[in-house]
PDB file of C-alpha atoms and ligand atoms in Angstrom:
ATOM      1  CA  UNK H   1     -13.816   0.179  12.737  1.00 50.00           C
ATOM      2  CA  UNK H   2     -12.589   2.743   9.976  1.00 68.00           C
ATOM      3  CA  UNK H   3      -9.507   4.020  12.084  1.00 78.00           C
ATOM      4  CA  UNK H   4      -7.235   2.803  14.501  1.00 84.00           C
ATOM      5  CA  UNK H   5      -5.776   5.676  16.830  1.00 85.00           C
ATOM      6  CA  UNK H   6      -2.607   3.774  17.415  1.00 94.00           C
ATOM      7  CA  UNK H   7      -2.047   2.601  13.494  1.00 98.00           C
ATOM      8  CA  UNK H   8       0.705   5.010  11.677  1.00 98.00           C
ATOM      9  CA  UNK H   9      -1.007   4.384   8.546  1.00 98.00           C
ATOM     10  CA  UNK H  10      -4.654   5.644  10.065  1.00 97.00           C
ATOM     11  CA  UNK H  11      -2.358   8.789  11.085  1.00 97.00           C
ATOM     12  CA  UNK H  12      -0.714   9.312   7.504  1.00 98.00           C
ATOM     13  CA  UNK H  13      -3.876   8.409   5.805  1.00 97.00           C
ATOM     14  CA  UNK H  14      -5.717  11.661   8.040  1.00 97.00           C
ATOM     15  CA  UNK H  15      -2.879  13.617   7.593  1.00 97.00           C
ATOM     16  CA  UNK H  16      -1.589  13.731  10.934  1.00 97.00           C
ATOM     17  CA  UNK H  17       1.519  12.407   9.921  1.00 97.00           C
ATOM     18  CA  UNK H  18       2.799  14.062   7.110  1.00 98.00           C
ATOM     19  CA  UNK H  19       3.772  11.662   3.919  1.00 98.00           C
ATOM     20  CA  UNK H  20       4.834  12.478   0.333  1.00 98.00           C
ATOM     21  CA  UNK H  21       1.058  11.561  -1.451  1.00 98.00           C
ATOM     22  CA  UNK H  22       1.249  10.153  -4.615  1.00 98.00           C
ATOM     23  CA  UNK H  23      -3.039   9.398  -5.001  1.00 98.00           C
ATOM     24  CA  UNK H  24      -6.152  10.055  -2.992  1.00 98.00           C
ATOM     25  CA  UNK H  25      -9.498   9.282  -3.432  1.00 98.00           C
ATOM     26  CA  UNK H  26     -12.703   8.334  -0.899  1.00 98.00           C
ATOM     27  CA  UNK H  27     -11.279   4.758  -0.143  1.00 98.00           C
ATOM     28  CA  UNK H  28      -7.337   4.916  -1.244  1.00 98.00           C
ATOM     29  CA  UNK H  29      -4.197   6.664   0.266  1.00 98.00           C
ATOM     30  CA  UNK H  30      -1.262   6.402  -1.632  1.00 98.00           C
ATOM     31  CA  UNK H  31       2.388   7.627  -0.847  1.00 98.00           C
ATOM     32  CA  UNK H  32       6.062   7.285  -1.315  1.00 98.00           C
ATOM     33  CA  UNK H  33       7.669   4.521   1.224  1.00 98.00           C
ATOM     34  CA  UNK H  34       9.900   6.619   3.079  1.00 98.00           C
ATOM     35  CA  UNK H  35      12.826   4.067   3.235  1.00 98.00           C
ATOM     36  CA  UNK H  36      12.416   2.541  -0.639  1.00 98.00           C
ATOM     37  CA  UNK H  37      13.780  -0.376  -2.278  1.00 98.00           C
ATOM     38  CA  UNK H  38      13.424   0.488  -5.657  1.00 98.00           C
ATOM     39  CA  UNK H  39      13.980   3.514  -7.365  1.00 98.00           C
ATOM     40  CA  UNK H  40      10.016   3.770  -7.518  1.00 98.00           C
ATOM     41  CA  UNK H  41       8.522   2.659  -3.859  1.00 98.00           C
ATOM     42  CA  UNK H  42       5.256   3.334  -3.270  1.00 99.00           C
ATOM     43  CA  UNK H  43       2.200   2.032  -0.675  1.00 99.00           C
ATOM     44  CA  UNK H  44      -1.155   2.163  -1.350  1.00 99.00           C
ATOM     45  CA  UNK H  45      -3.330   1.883   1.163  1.00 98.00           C
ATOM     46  CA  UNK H  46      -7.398   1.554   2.261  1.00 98.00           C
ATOM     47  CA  UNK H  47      -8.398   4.333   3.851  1.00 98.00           C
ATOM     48  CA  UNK H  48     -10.561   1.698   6.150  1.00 97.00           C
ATOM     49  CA  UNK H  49      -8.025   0.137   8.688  1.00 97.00           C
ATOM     50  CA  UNK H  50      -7.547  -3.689   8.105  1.00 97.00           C
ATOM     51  CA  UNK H  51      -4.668  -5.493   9.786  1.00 98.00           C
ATOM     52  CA  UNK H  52      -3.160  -7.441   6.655  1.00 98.00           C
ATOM     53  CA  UNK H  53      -4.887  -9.602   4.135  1.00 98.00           C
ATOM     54  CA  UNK H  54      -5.655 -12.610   6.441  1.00 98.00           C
ATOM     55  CA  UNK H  55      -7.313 -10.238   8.265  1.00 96.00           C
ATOM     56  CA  UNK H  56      -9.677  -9.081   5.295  1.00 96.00           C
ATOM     57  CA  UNK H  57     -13.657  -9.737   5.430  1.00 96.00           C
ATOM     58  CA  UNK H  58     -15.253 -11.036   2.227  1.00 95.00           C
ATOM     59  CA  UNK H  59     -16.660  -7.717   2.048  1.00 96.00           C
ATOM     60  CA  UNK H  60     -13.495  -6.209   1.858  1.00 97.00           C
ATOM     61  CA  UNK H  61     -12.721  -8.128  -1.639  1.00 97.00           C
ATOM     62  CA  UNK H  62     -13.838  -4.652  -3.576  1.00 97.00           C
ATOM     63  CA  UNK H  63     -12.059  -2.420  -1.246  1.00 98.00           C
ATOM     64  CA  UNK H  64      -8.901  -4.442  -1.983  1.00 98.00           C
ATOM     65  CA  UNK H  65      -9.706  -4.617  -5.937  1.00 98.00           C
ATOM     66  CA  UNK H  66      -9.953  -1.148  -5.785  1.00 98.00           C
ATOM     67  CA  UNK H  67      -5.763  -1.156  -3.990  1.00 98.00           C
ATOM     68  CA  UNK H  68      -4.834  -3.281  -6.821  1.00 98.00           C
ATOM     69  CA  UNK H  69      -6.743  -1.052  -9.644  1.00 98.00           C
ATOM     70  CA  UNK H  70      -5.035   2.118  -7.838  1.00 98.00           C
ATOM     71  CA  UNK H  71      -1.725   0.747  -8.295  1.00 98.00           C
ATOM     72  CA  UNK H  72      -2.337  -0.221 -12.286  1.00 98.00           C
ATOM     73  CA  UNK H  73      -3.783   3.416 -13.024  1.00 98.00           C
ATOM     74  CA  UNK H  74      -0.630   5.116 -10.778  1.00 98.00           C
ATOM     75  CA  UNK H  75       1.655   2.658 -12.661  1.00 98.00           C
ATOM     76  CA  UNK H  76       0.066   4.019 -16.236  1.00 98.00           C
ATOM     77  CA  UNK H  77       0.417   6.968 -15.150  1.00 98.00           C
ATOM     78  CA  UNK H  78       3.922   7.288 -14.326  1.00 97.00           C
ATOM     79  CA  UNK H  79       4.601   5.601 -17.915  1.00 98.00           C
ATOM     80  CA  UNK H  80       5.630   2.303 -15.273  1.00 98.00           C
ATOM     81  CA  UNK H  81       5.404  -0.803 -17.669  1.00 97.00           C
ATOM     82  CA  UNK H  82       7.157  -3.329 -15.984  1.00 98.00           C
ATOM     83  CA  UNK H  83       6.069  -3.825 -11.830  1.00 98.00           C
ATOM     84  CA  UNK H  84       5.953  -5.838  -8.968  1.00 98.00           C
ATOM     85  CA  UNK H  85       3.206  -5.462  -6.688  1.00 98.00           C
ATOM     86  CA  UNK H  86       3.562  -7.059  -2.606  1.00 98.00           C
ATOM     87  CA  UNK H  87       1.332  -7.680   0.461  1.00 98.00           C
ATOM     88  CA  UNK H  88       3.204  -8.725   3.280  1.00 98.00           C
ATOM     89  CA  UNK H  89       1.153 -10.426   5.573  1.00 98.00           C
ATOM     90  CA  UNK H  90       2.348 -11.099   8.636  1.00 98.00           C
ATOM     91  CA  UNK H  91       5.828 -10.297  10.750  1.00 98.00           C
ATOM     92  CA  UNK H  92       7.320 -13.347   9.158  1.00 97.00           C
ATOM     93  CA  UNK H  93       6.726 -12.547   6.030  1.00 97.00           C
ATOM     94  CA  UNK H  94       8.370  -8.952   6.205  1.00 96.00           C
ATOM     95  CA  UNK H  95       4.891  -7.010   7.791  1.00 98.00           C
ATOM     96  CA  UNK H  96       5.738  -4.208   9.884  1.00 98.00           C
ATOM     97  CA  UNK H  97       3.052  -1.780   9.838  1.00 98.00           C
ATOM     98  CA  UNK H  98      -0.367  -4.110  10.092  1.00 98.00           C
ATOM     99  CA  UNK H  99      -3.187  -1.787   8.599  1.00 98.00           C
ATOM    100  CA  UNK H 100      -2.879  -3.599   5.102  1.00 98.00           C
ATOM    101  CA  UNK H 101      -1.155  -1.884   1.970  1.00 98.00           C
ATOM    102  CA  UNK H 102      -0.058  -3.242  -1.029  1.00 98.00           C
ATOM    103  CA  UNK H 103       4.257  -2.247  -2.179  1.00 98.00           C
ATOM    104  CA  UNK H 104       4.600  -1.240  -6.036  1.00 98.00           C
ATOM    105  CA  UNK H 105       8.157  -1.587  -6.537  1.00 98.00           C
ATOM    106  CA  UNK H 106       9.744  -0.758 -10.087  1.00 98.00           C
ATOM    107  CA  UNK H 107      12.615   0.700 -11.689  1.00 98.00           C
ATOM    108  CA  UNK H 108      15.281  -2.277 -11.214  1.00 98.00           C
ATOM    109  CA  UNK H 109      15.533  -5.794 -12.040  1.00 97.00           C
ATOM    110  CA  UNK H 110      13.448  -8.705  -9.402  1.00 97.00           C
ATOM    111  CA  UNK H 111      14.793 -11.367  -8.293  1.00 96.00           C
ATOM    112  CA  UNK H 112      12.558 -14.215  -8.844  1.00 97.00           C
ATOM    113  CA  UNK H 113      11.902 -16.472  -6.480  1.00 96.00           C
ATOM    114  CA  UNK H 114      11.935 -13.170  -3.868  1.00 92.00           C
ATOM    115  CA  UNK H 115      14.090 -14.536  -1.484  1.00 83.00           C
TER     116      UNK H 115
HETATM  117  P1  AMP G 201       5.667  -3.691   5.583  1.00 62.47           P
HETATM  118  O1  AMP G 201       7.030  -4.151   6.047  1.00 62.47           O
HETATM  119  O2  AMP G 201       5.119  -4.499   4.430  1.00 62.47           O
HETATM  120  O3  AMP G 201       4.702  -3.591   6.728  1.00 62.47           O
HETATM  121  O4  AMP G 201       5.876  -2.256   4.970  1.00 62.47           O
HETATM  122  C1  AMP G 201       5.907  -1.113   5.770  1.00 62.47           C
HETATM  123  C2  AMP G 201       6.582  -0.048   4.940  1.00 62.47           C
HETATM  124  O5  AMP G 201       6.249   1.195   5.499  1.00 62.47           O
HETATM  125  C3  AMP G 201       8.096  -0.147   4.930  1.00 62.47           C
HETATM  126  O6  AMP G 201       8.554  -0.310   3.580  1.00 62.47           O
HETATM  127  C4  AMP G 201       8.541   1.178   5.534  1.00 62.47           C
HETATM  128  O7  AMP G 201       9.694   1.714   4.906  1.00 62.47           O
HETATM  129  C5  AMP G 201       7.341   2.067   5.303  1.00 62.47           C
HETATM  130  N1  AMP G 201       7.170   3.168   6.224  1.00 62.47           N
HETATM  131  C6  AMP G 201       7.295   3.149   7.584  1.00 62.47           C
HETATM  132  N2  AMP G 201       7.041   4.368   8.097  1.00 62.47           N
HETATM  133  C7  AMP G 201       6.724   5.164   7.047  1.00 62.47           C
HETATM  134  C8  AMP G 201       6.362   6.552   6.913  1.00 62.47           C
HETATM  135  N3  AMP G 201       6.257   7.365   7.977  1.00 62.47           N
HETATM  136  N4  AMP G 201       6.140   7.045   5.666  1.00 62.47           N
HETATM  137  C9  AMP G 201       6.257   6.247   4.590  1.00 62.47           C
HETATM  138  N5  AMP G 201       6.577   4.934   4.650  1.00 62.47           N
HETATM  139  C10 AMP G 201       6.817   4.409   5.853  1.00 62.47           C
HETATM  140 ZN1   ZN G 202      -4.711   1.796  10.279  1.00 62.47          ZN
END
C-alpha cells in the first residue's frame, strides 16, 4: 500500500496537511519537525507508507538508502557538518507517528549514550 488514509505523515507528504518542506523528490518528503529539539529538526520521510523500520521489506532497503542519502545531501547543503541522524522504532523507543522517518538533529551538543 503507498498511502495510509489515517497516517499524518501520508497527509503531509500529499499536502493535505500543510508542513514547512525542506526537500521533495519522487520517493522523499522532507520537512521541519514542528516541535524541534535542536536548533535544526528535520524528518525525512518515504513517500511509500511503512510503519517503522521493523516493519521494512527487504525491498524497501533502497527506498530507505535513499532517506539516509537525502539527509547527507540536505545536511551538505545547509553547510551541516556535524549530525545525528534517528529512527525510532517503536512506542518504547520514542515512535509516535508510525509511517517511518528518519530525525536529523544538529546545531547543539549530543549526549552520548542518548539517554
Ligand atoms: P517520532 O516520535 O519518532 O515518531 O517522531 C514524530 C515527530 O513528528 C515528532 O518529533 C513530532 O514533533 C513531529 N510532528 C508531529 N506532528 C507534526 C506535524 N504536523 N508537522 C511536523 N512535525 C510533526
Ligand atoms: Zn503514512
Amino acid at each position: 500500500m503507498m498511502e495510509n488514509s489515517d497516517c499524518l505523515f501520508c497527509k503531509i507528504v500529499k499536502g493535505d496537511i500543510p508542513s514547512s518542506k525542506i526537500y521533495e523528490d519522487d520517493d522523499i518528503f522532507a520537512f521541519n519537525d514542528i516541535n524541534p529539539q535542536a536548533p535544526t529538526h528535520i524528518l525525512i520521510c518515504p513517500k511509500k507508507h511503512i510503519e517503522k523500520i521493523a516493519s521494512m521489506d527487504l525491498e524497501d532497503t533502497a527506498l530507505i538508502g535513499k532517506v539516509i542519502e537525502s539527509a547527507k545531501k540536505i545536511a551538505e547543503d545547509k553547510q551541516i557538518e556535524d549530525y545525528r541522524l534517528v529512527f525510532n522504532n517503536g512506542s518504547g523507543a520514542g515512535q509516535e507517528v508510525f509511517h517511518i522517518h528518519l530525525h536529523l538533529l544538529a546545531g547543539r551538543p549530543f549526549a552520548w549514550p542518548p539517554g
